[in-house]
Tab-separated table of C-alpha atoms in Angstrom:
chain	number	residue	atom	x	y	z
V	1	UNK	CA	39.124	-149.801	-10.845
V	2	UNK	CA	40.964	-150.605	-7.753
V	3	UNK	CA	40.226	-149.583	-4.279
V	4	UNK	CA	42.753	-146.648	-4.319
V	5	UNK	CA	41.064	-144.879	-7.135
V	6	UNK	CA	37.740	-145.327	-5.469
V	7	UNK	CA	39.124	-143.771	-2.351
V	8	UNK	CA	40.395	-140.742	-4.203
V	9	UNK	CA	37.093	-140.204	-5.916
V	10	UNK	CA	35.256	-140.368	-2.596
V	11	UNK	CA	37.719	-137.884	-1.126
V	12	UNK	CA	37.228	-135.493	-4.022
V	13	UNK	CA	33.504	-135.700	-3.792
V	14	UNK	CA	33.642	-135.033	-0.088
V	15	UNK	CA	35.903	-131.986	-0.569
V	16	UNK	CA	33.715	-130.604	-3.307
V	17	UNK	CA	30.721	-131.099	-1.078
V	18	UNK	CA	32.390	-129.283	1.752
V	19	UNK	CA	33.385	-126.385	-0.483
V	20	UNK	CA	29.877	-126.138	-1.896
V	21	UNK	CA	28.459	-126.227	1.582
V	22	UNK	CA	30.794	-123.422	2.664
V	23	UNK	CA	29.876	-121.368	-0.381
V	24	UNK	CA	26.213	-121.946	0.250
V	25	UNK	CA	26.727	-121.054	3.886
V	26	UNK	CA	28.592	-117.880	3.006
V	27	UNK	CA	26.003	-116.934	0.430
V	28	UNK	CA	23.288	-117.465	2.939
V	29	UNK	CA	25.210	-115.464	5.532
V	30	UNK	CA	25.796	-112.595	3.046
V	31	UNK	CA	22.156	-112.581	1.977
V	32	UNK	CA	21.055	-112.552	5.566
V	33	UNK	CA	23.617	-109.759	6.345
V	34	UNK	CA	22.462	-107.561	3.490
V	35	UNK	CA	18.897	-108.102	4.433
V	36	UNK	CA	19.610	-107.069	8.027
V	37	UNK	CA	22.207	-104.379	7.341
V	38	UNK	CA	21.535	-100.921	8.916
V	39	UNK	CA	21.952	-97.704	6.864
V	40	UNK	CA	21.777	-94.382	8.774
V	41	UNK	CA	22.529	-90.703	8.307
V	42	UNK	CA	23.830	-88.928	11.434
V	43	UNK	CA	23.452	-85.113	11.423
V	44	UNK	CA	26.158	-82.955	12.861
V	45	UNK	CA	24.575	-80.340	15.085
V	46	UNK	CA	20.883	-79.947	15.823
V	47	UNK	CA	18.194	-81.134	13.478
V	48	UNK	CA	16.389	-77.845	14.054
V	49	UNK	CA	18.264	-74.601	13.588
V	50	UNK	CA	17.210	-70.978	13.905
V	51	UNK	CA	19.238	-68.386	12.066
V	52	UNK	CA	18.988	-64.655	11.618
V	53	UNK	CA	17.680	-63.102	8.462
V	54	UNK	CA	20.472	-62.098	6.089
V	55	UNK	CA	23.171	-63.904	8.044
V	56	UNK	CA	25.613	-66.389	6.551
V	57	UNK	CA	24.418	-70.000	6.837
V	58	UNK	CA	27.164	-72.399	7.856
V	59	UNK	CA	26.358	-76.035	7.026
V	60	UNK	CA	27.156	-78.348	9.958
V	61	UNK	CA	27.208	-81.433	7.673
V	62	UNK	CA	26.264	-85.087	8.223
V	63	UNK	CA	27.853	-88.561	8.208
V	64	UNK	CA	26.592	-91.784	6.552
V	65	UNK	CA	26.839	-95.085	8.394
V	66	UNK	CA	26.305	-98.607	6.822
V	67	UNK	CA	26.485	-101.313	9.508
V	68	UNK	CA	26.809	-104.979	8.422
V	69	UNK	CA	25.796	-107.294	11.263
V	70	UNK	CA	28.051	-110.181	12.314
V	71	UNK	CA	30.983	-109.075	10.207
V	72	UNK	CA	32.181	-105.475	10.730
V	73	UNK	CA	34.479	-105.960	7.778
V	74	UNK	CA	31.647	-104.911	5.515
V	75	UNK	CA	30.820	-101.687	7.468
V	76	UNK	CA	30.982	-98.500	5.358
V	77	UNK	CA	30.757	-94.700	5.684
V	78	UNK	CA	29.134	-93.719	2.436
V	79	UNK	CA	29.239	-90.107	1.181
V	80	UNK	CA	26.113	-88.189	2.080
V	81	UNK	CA	24.300	-86.095	-0.505
V	82	UNK	CA	22.566	-82.892	0.615
V	83	UNK	CA	19.401	-81.837	-1.112
V	84	UNK	CA	17.961	-78.386	-0.821
V	85	UNK	CA	19.386	-74.936	-0.187
V	86	UNK	CA	19.064	-72.330	2.569
V	87	UNK	CA	18.118	-68.823	1.487
V	88	UNK	CA	18.762	-66.529	4.458
V	89	UNK	CA	16.873	-63.746	2.705
V	90	UNK	CA	13.650	-65.780	2.906
V	91	UNK	CA	11.711	-65.782	6.145
V	92	UNK	CA	10.330	-69.119	7.316
V	93	UNK	CA	11.162	-72.818	7.649
V	94	UNK	CA	13.412	-74.479	5.086
V	95	UNK	CA	14.320	-78.198	4.997
V	96	UNK	CA	17.555	-79.889	3.962
V	97	UNK	CA	17.649	-83.637	3.149
V	98	UNK	CA	20.770	-85.704	3.741
V	99	UNK	CA	20.851	-89.193	2.054
V	100	UNK	CA	22.900	-92.034	0.546
V	101	UNK	CA	22.275	-95.417	-1.186
V	102	UNK	CA	24.539	-98.391	-0.568
V	103	UNK	CA	24.078	-102.107	-1.443
V	104	UNK	CA	20.417	-101.721	-1.887
V	105	UNK	CA	19.935	-99.724	1.292
V	106	UNK	CA	18.657	-96.143	1.301
V	107	UNK	CA	19.178	-93.811	4.261
V	108	UNK	CA	18.202	-90.160	4.768
V	109	UNK	CA	17.650	-87.532	7.449
V	110	UNK	CA	16.300	-83.994	7.399
V	111	UNK	CA	17.230	-80.769	9.089
V	112	UNK	CA	14.789	-77.920	9.653
V	113	UNK	CA	16.307	-74.437	9.321
V	114	UNK	CA	14.056	-71.520	10.330
V	115	UNK	CA	15.033	-68.062	9.075
V	116	UNK	CA	13.639	-65.252	11.212
V	117	UNK	CA	14.227	-61.562	11.860
V	118	UNK	CA	14.844	-60.774	15.535
V	119	UNK	CA	17.285	-57.893	15.091
V	120	UNK	CA	16.174	-54.296	15.250
V	121	UNK	CA	17.169	-51.697	12.687
V	122	UNK	CA	20.600	-50.145	12.758
V	123	UNK	CA	20.502	-46.402	13.598
V	124	UNK	CA	23.536	-44.349	12.538
V	125	UNK	CA	23.923	-40.814	13.931
V	126	UNK	CA	25.655	-38.175	11.921
V	127	UNK	CA	28.123	-36.401	14.181
V	128	UNK	CA	30.094	-33.278	13.394
V	129	UNK	CA	32.947	-32.936	15.910
V	130	UNK	CA	32.865	-29.147	15.567
V	131	UNK	CA	29.126	-28.870	16.099
V	132	UNK	CA	27.646	-27.648	19.376
V	133	UNK	CA	24.453	-26.180	20.721
V	134	UNK	CA	24.418	-23.015	22.729
V	135	UNK	CA	22.783	-23.500	26.147
V	136	UNK	CA	20.030	-21.026	25.368
V	137	UNK	CA	19.154	-22.533	21.976
V	138	UNK	CA	17.306	-25.613	20.752
V	139	UNK	CA	19.303	-28.525	19.408
V	140	UNK	CA	19.475	-28.588	15.617
V	141	UNK	CA	19.504	-32.122	14.270
V	142	UNK	CA	22.827	-33.157	12.736
V	143	UNK	CA	21.269	-36.067	10.889
V	144	UNK	CA	20.635	-39.810	11.182
V	145	UNK	CA	19.761	-42.882	9.126
V	146	UNK	CA	18.074	-46.173	10.009
V	147	UNK	CA	18.378	-49.367	7.969
V	148	UNK	CA	16.958	-52.839	8.585
V	149	UNK	CA	18.254	-56.125	7.141
V	150	UNK	CA	14.759	-57.100	6.073
V	151	UNK	CA	12.928	-53.797	5.589
V	152	UNK	CA	15.764	-51.771	4.168
V	153	UNK	CA	15.698	-47.977	4.757
V	154	UNK	CA	13.426	-47.201	7.683
V	155	UNK	CA	14.734	-43.694	8.359
V	156	UNK	CA	11.315	-42.187	7.779
V	157	UNK	CA	9.891	-44.230	10.644
V	158	UNK	CA	12.368	-43.092	13.267
V	159	UNK	CA	10.796	-41.462	16.282
V	160	UNK	CA	12.795	-38.667	17.966
V	161	UNK	CA	12.357	-37.527	21.548
V	162	UNK	CA	14.323	-34.448	22.662
V	163	UNK	CA	14.903	-34.111	26.393
V	164	UNK	CA	16.868	-31.555	28.338
V	165	UNK	CA	20.280	-33.012	27.617
V	166	UNK	CA	19.821	-35.707	25.006
V	167	UNK	CA	17.917	-36.908	21.947
V	168	UNK	CA	16.441	-40.424	21.922
V	169	UNK	CA	15.982	-42.129	18.532
V	170	UNK	CA	13.705	-45.185	18.211
V	171	UNK	CA	13.273	-47.338	15.067
V	172	UNK	CA	10.979	-50.385	14.715
V	173	UNK	CA	10.947	-52.858	11.824
V	174	UNK	CA	7.947	-54.774	10.381
V	175	UNK	CA	8.562	-57.668	12.788
V	176	UNK	CA	8.308	-55.427	15.824
V	177	UNK	CA	12.045	-55.375	16.532
V	178	UNK	CA	13.016	-52.051	18.126
V	179	UNK	CA	16.316	-50.259	18.406
V	180	UNK	CA	16.953	-47.196	20.564
V	181	UNK	CA	20.057	-45.011	20.572
V	182	UNK	CA	20.807	-41.785	22.434
V	183	UNK	CA	22.727	-38.702	21.473
V	184	UNK	CA	24.049	-36.436	24.214
V	185	UNK	CA	23.359	-32.889	23.147
V	186	UNK	CA	26.766	-31.138	22.876
V	187	UNK	CA	26.014	-27.939	24.745
V	188	UNK	CA	28.890	-25.534	24.549
V	189	UNK	CA	29.821	-21.930	24.081
V	190	UNK	CA	32.964	-21.231	22.067
V	191	UNK	CA	32.429	-17.533	21.503
V	192	UNK	CA	34.413	-15.229	23.762
V	193	UNK	CA	32.663	-12.304	25.474
V	194	UNK	CA	33.006	-8.808	24.109
V	195	UNK	CA	34.336	-5.899	26.137
V	196	UNK	CA	33.399	-2.413	24.949
V	197	UNK	CA	35.369	0.530	26.311
V	198	UNK	CA	33.454	3.770	26.346
V	199	UNK	CA	35.710	6.405	24.878
V	200	UNK	CA	37.850	3.899	23.020
V	201	UNK	CA	41.168	2.212	23.643
V	202	UNK	CA	43.021	5.491	24.223
V	203	UNK	CA	41.672	8.379	26.276
V	204	UNK	CA	43.017	11.624	27.657
V	205	UNK	CA	42.305	12.340	31.312
V	206	UNK	CA	42.872	15.540	33.196
V	207	UNK	CA	45.167	15.566	36.155
V	208	UNK	CA	43.533	14.986	39.550
V	209	UNK	CA	40.080	14.487	38.038
V	210	UNK	CA	38.511	11.337	39.554
V	211	UNK	CA	38.662	8.558	36.979
V	212	UNK	CA	35.215	7.264	36.158
V	213	UNK	CA	35.944	4.178	34.078
V	214	UNK	CA	33.103	3.162	31.801
V	215	UNK	CA	32.861	-0.121	29.955
V	216	UNK	CA	30.520	-3.012	29.311
V	217	UNK	CA	30.973	-6.749	28.761
V	218	UNK	CA	28.420	-8.974	27.052
V	219	UNK	CA	28.370	-12.659	26.252
V	220	UNK	CA	26.203	-14.517	23.713
V	221	UNK	CA	25.141	-16.979	26.407
V	222	UNK	CA	25.581	-15.248	29.775
V	223	UNK	CA	24.324	-11.848	28.678
V	224	UNK	CA	25.581	-8.826	30.599
V	225	UNK	CA	28.725	-9.833	32.526
V	226	UNK	CA	30.083	-6.329	33.090
V	227	UNK	CA	30.237	-7.011	36.797
V	228	UNK	CA	32.728	-9.852	36.218
V	229	UNK	CA	35.299	-7.700	34.431
V	230	UNK	CA	38.647	-7.452	36.243
V	231	UNK	CA	40.605	-4.294	35.630
V	232	UNK	CA	44.332	-4.256	36.358
V	233	UNK	CA	46.976	-1.611	35.955
V	234	UNK	CA	48.392	1.252	38.014
V	235	UNK	CA	46.590	4.436	37.094
V	236	UNK	CA	47.789	7.526	38.994
V	237	UNK	CA	45.465	10.409	38.231
V	238	UNK	CA	47.673	12.658	40.306
V	239	UNK	CA	50.778	12.190	38.179
V	240	UNK	CA	51.118	13.208	34.521
V	241	UNK	CA	51.974	10.218	32.322
V	242	UNK	CA	50.703	7.307	30.245
V	243	UNK	CA	49.074	4.389	32.017
V	244	UNK	CA	47.872	1.036	30.656
V	245	UNK	CA	44.732	-0.591	32.005
V	246	UNK	CA	43.933	-4.207	31.186
V	247	UNK	CA	40.318	-5.416	31.149
V	248	UNK	CA	39.707	-9.172	31.368
V	249	UNK	CA	36.536	-11.234	31.669
V	250	UNK	CA	35.641	-14.920	31.489
V	251	UNK	CA	32.225	-16.398	30.704
V	252	UNK	CA	30.696	-19.469	32.301
V	253	UNK	CA	32.272	-21.690	29.617
V	254	UNK	CA	35.809	-20.368	30.310
V	255	UNK	CA	35.970	-18.257	27.165
V	256	UNK	CA	38.138	-15.233	27.864
V	257	UNK	CA	38.263	-11.738	26.498
V	258	UNK	CA	40.963	-9.166	27.072
V	259	UNK	CA	41.337	-5.583	25.925
V	260	UNK	CA	43.659	-2.748	26.863
V	261	UNK	CA	43.223	0.969	27.273
V	262	UNK	CA	45.878	3.668	27.330
V	263	UNK	CA	45.030	6.497	29.703
V	264	UNK	CA	47.029	9.672	29.149
V	265	UNK	CA	46.956	11.827	32.285
V	266	UNK	CA	47.690	15.375	31.140
V	267	UNK	CA	48.156	18.830	32.596
V	268	UNK	CA	45.275	21.030	33.684
V	269	UNK	CA	47.009	24.294	32.917
V	270	UNK	CA	48.498	24.009	29.472
V	271	UNK	CA	51.899	22.891	30.727
V	272	UNK	CA	52.257	25.601	33.374
V	273	UNK	CA	51.350	23.349	36.256
V	274	UNK	CA	52.028	24.203	39.830
V	275	UNK	CA	51.246	21.461	42.295
V	276	UNK	CA	50.442	21.730	45.973
V	277	UNK	CA	50.433	18.596	48.163
V	278	UNK	CA	48.684	19.273	51.479
V	279	UNK	CA	49.971	16.796	54.080
V	280	UNK	CA	48.711	16.358	57.630
V	281	UNK	CA	50.747	14.695	60.363
V	282	UNK	CA	50.107	13.111	63.788
V	283	UNK	CA	46.343	12.468	63.517
V	284	UNK	CA	43.729	11.461	63.287
V	285	UNK	CA	42.185	13.600	66.010
V	286	UNK	CA	38.896	15.268	66.853
V	287	UNK	CA	39.428	17.932	64.168
V	288	UNK	CA	40.074	15.437	61.389
V	289	UNK	CA	36.505	14.713	60.403
V	290	UNK	CA	35.690	18.394	59.963
V	291	UNK	CA	38.882	18.773	57.941
V	292	UNK	CA	37.704	15.980	55.666
V	293	UNK	CA	34.415	17.803	55.115
V	294	UNK	CA	36.301	20.942	54.030
V	295	UNK	CA	38.406	18.948	51.601
V	296	UNK	CA	35.254	17.337	50.201
V	297	UNK	CA	33.652	20.752	49.765
V	298	UNK	CA	36.314	21.684	47.191
V	299	UNK	CA	36.889	18.159	45.892
V	300	UNK	CA	40.498	18.309	47.070
V	301	UNK	CA	42.537	15.239	47.957
V	302	UNK	CA	45.315	15.397	50.549
V	303	UNK	CA	47.707	13.088	52.344
V	304	UNK	CA	47.522	11.939	56.002
V	305	UNK	CA	50.615	10.578	57.744
V	306	UNK	CA	48.858	8.848	60.606
V	307	UNK	CA	49.679	7.682	64.135
V	308	UNK	CA	47.789	6.055	66.979
V	309	UNK	CA	48.832	8.847	69.298
V	310	UNK	CA	45.394	10.393	69.784
V	311	UNK	CA	43.248	7.368	69.021
V	312	UNK	CA	40.360	7.795	66.508
V	313	UNK	CA	41.500	4.788	64.409
V	314	UNK	CA	38.172	4.662	62.551
V	315	UNK	CA	39.002	8.026	60.948
V	316	UNK	CA	41.934	6.378	59.149
V	317	UNK	CA	39.419	4.268	57.276
V	318	UNK	CA	37.277	7.370	56.643
V	319	UNK	CA	40.261	9.223	55.184
V	320	UNK	CA	40.897	6.319	52.865
V	321	UNK	CA	37.254	5.949	51.800
V	322	UNK	CA	37.130	9.627	50.860
V	323	UNK	CA	40.017	9.156	48.469
V	324	UNK	CA	42.932	10.568	50.402
V	325	UNK	CA	46.421	9.045	50.591
V	326	UNK	CA	47.487	7.340	53.811
V	327	UNK	CA	51.091	7.079	55.029
V	328	UNK	CA	52.796	5.733	58.160
V	329	UNK	CA	54.032	8.287	60.697
V	330	UNK	CA	54.783	5.611	63.380
V	331	UNK	CA	52.494	4.271	66.025
V	332	UNK	CA	53.356	6.206	69.206
V	333	UNK	CA	55.496	9.097	67.851
V	334	UNK	CA	57.800	8.949	70.872
V	335	UNK	CA	61.274	9.870	69.671
V	336	UNK	CA	63.045	8.222	72.567
V	337	UNK	CA	61.422	4.887	71.707
V	338	UNK	CA	61.250	4.813	67.914
V	339	UNK	CA	64.789	6.158	67.433
V	340	UNK	CA	66.359	4.023	70.148
V	341	UNK	CA	67.344	1.358	67.576
V	342	UNK	CA	66.628	0.243	64.019
V	343	UNK	CA	64.621	-2.691	65.338
V	344	UNK	CA	62.527	-0.485	67.630
V	345	UNK	CA	61.649	1.822	64.731
V	346	UNK	CA	60.518	-0.933	62.400
V	347	UNK	CA	58.600	-2.752	65.135
V	348	UNK	CA	56.637	0.443	65.810
V	349	UNK	CA	56.243	1.024	62.051
V	350	UNK	CA	54.826	-2.470	61.523
V	351	UNK	CA	52.382	-1.965	64.369
V	352	UNK	CA	51.043	1.088	62.571
V	353	UNK	CA	50.905	-0.752	59.261
V	354	UNK	CA	48.693	-3.385	60.856
V	355	UNK	CA	46.324	-0.704	62.126
V	356	UNK	CA	46.141	0.930	58.721
V	357	UNK	CA	45.454	-2.412	57.058
V	358	UNK	CA	42.713	-3.187	59.569
V	359	UNK	CA	41.023	0.142	58.738
V	360	UNK	CA	41.588	0.333	54.953
V	361	UNK	CA	42.017	-3.282	53.899
V	362	UNK	CA	45.483	-2.615	52.502
V	363	UNK	CA	49.012	-1.645	53.469
V	364	UNK	CA	50.648	1.565	52.384
V	365	UNK	CA	54.022	2.275	50.718
V	366	UNK	CA	54.112	5.908	51.893
V	367	UNK	CA	55.831	7.090	55.079
V	368	UNK	CA	57.192	10.148	56.877
V	369	UNK	CA	59.786	10.063	59.622
V	370	UNK	CA	58.768	11.961	62.773
V	371	UNK	CA	60.792	15.135	62.654
V	372	UNK	CA	61.672	14.442	58.997
V	373	UNK	CA	64.698	12.606	57.694
V	374	UNK	CA	66.882	15.570	58.697
V	375	UNK	CA	65.959	15.550	62.381
V	376	UNK	CA	68.869	15.823	64.775
V	377	UNK	CA	66.973	14.694	67.878
V	378	UNK	CA	67.451	11.054	66.851
V	379	UNK	CA	71.200	11.387	67.492
V	380	UNK	CA	70.449	11.599	71.216
V	381	UNK	CA	69.229	7.998	71.107
V	382	UNK	CA	71.217	6.267	68.349
V	383	UNK	CA	74.049	7.717	66.376
V	384	UNK	CA	73.607	7.445	62.584
V	385	UNK	CA	70.148	5.914	62.860
V	386	UNK	CA	68.534	8.217	60.282
V	387	UNK	CA	71.145	7.339	57.704
V	388	UNK	CA	70.424	3.690	58.302
V	389	UNK	CA	66.641	4.020	58.397
V	390	UNK	CA	66.527	5.960	55.133
V	391	UNK	CA	68.541	3.247	53.400
V	392	UNK	CA	66.391	0.523	54.967
V	393	UNK	CA	63.159	2.219	53.923
V	394	UNK	CA	64.306	2.267	50.327
V	395	UNK	CA	65.366	-1.393	50.544
V	396	UNK	CA	61.930	-2.304	51.894
V	397	UNK	CA	60.227	-0.528	49.006
V	398	UNK	CA	58.828	2.430	50.937
V	399	UNK	CA	58.763	6.017	49.686
V	400	UNK	CA	59.426	8.571	52.382
V	401	UNK	CA	58.414	12.201	52.174
V	402	UNK	CA	59.806	15.300	53.828
V	403	UNK	CA	58.451	18.791	52.948
V	404	UNK	CA	59.498	22.071	51.398
V	405	UNK	CA	56.758	24.312	52.781
V	406	UNK	CA	56.149	24.858	56.504
V	407	UNK	CA	52.776	26.033	57.750
V	408	UNK	CA	54.257	26.845	61.120
V	409	UNK	CA	51.352	25.197	62.922
V	410	UNK	CA	53.538	22.843	64.978
V	411	UNK	CA	54.778	25.515	67.392
V	412	UNK	CA	55.710	28.709	65.619
V	413	UNK	CA	52.151	30.076	65.645
V	414	UNK	CA	48.593	29.385	66.761
V	415	UNK	CA	47.159	32.080	64.552
V	416	UNK	CA	45.145	30.709	61.629
V	417	UNK	CA	45.909	33.774	59.506
V	418	UNK	CA	49.638	33.297	60.027
V	419	UNK	CA	49.290	29.642	59.045
V	420	UNK	CA	47.536	30.717	55.844
V	421	UNK	CA	50.179	33.370	55.156
V	422	UNK	CA	53.033	30.884	55.740
V	423	UNK	CA	51.569	28.397	53.262
V	424	UNK	CA	50.822	30.991	50.579
V	425	UNK	CA	54.278	32.501	50.806
V	426	UNK	CA	55.850	29.047	50.902
V	427	UNK	CA	54.265	27.789	47.702
V	428	UNK	CA	55.037	30.876	45.626
V	429	UNK	CA	57.648	30.228	42.978
V	430	UNK	CA	57.589	26.464	43.417
V	431	UNK	CA	56.453	23.965	40.824
V	432	UNK	CA	55.887	21.333	43.509
V	433	UNK	CA	55.017	22.271	47.075
V	434	UNK	CA	54.791	19.664	49.812
V	435	UNK	CA	53.135	21.507	52.680
V	436	UNK	CA	53.591	20.300	56.261
V	437	UNK	CA	50.444	20.732	58.349
V	438	UNK	CA	48.940	18.987	61.374
V	439	UNK	CA	45.341	17.917	61.608
V	440	UNK	CA	45.629	17.848	65.402
V	441	UNK	CA	45.737	21.672	65.505
V	442	UNK	CA	42.501	23.661	65.540
V	443	UNK	CA	44.193	26.743	64.021
V	444	UNK	CA	45.219	24.655	61.086
V	445	UNK	CA	41.643	23.490	60.634
V	446	UNK	CA	40.508	27.135	60.617
V	447	UNK	CA	43.171	28.114	58.077
V	448	UNK	CA	42.915	25.325	55.571
V	449	UNK	CA	39.848	26.561	53.665
V	450	UNK	CA	41.522	29.870	52.884
V	451	UNK	CA	44.616	28.026	51.706
V	452	UNK	CA	42.535	25.874	49.388
V	453	UNK	CA	40.610	28.853	47.966
V	454	UNK	CA	43.846	30.704	47.274
V	455	UNK	CA	45.370	27.718	45.495
V	456	UNK	CA	42.342	27.148	43.298
V	457	UNK	CA	41.981	30.832	42.405
V	458	UNK	CA	45.647	31.091	41.468
V	459	UNK	CA	46.017	28.078	39.200
V	460	UNK	CA	47.481	25.572	41.630
V	461	UNK	CA	46.527	21.925	41.377
V	462	UNK	CA	46.032	20.253	44.761
V	463	UNK	CA	46.992	16.580	44.755
V	464	UNK	CA	47.523	13.733	47.222
V	465	UNK	CA	50.931	12.095	47.362
V	466	UNK	CA	51.608	8.851	45.559
V	467	UNK	CA	54.738	6.778	45.099
V	468	UNK	CA	55.394	8.792	41.943
V	469	UNK	CA	55.108	12.197	43.571
V	470	UNK	CA	58.096	14.502	44.378
V	471	UNK	CA	59.537	13.692	47.786
V	472	UNK	CA	61.327	16.928	48.815
V	473	UNK	CA	64.006	15.004	50.716
V	474	UNK	CA	66.046	16.878	53.306
V	475	UNK	CA	69.729	16.584	53.953
V	476	UNK	CA	70.307	13.866	56.582
V	477	UNK	CA	72.102	15.153	59.656
V	478	UNK	CA	72.392	11.948	61.637
């Protein structure tokens, strides 16, 4: 064997030795690594959880870690196995175990899950949208149920407390969890009042007889509300015809009732009516109050065309309160002033209207021109003024009255018997007599009772003037 071969053999032995040494070193390193490797389970989320009874449990999960020291090449994330199950219908603590085994290493972790009941029962109120309680009645229960996740139906244990405007429902489960709900009591009244008309919806009423309307209104909650009834309609008991009255009332809950009545005003004398309208101009004056007493004595209503000439404004209100008709006869009755121009007349007229309204609470639509619409004196102050004023009165909505019977008390006579005679003769043969008198004359005062007695004894009906009455217009001369 030569030296070269020996050299090669030594080289081979050296190499093999080195390789074996490396292998031994690696084996030792690996053994040491496995021995010192770290295996861990890392939980996602908390290791102690509290969840509500009956809820859905959502597993947070976990991760496995295998750490090889010195050489991270051998690090691993093994799959974690979960042991155990969470029953959310079981109260108490439940444990889950998370683990893996890798290269001889075992790792595990645990999670504590506590199931508890901290939620009160669920109270469901039955509600009928059309249900309500009348204010004067006790609330009648519409219904309710109470259920608990753990205890089930706990309706029987619900405690009700009824207050003035609400009902309080309280339910408690076996763990002491309490739920309270409130119901607002639906107080309401949906029933309209009832109006009862005495005599029915159609009645016959005699001409000139004071109308005593009789009716009642009752409500299921408010009781008697007759005083709240509003009656509308234009009833003229002094004019034959049919009139509609409307009765309306509203209760405290805005429910409304409405009924109508037809009033037929008919003749007093089987169709052979003769009407006398006593009218008195220029007052009131010191005789007016006694005149009113005479009219009251016979339950007769008349018409007063008033001025402020003599004063006594309070008697205008008294005339109205006693049921007589009131008309404008101008404020100062001075021909030279009121007939000086259209504007002057209406200014004076409006002044009188204001006085009437102050005394009676309302304006009037009745009027009489001083001297009548046929007077010729007005021509001395303004040509054609009566023609214009008559047209203007109608445009303004006023009804003016002249007369067709003269008592003669304005200058022809001061004898009461003559006044009586003039009226009686004047009304004979007329269906409608508008009698001109003056309540500022004492002789008229002394005559009027005899006139009334004659009219009543001879079948005449004495009436006040209204907008529907005959007007007895004269021929206009200016």
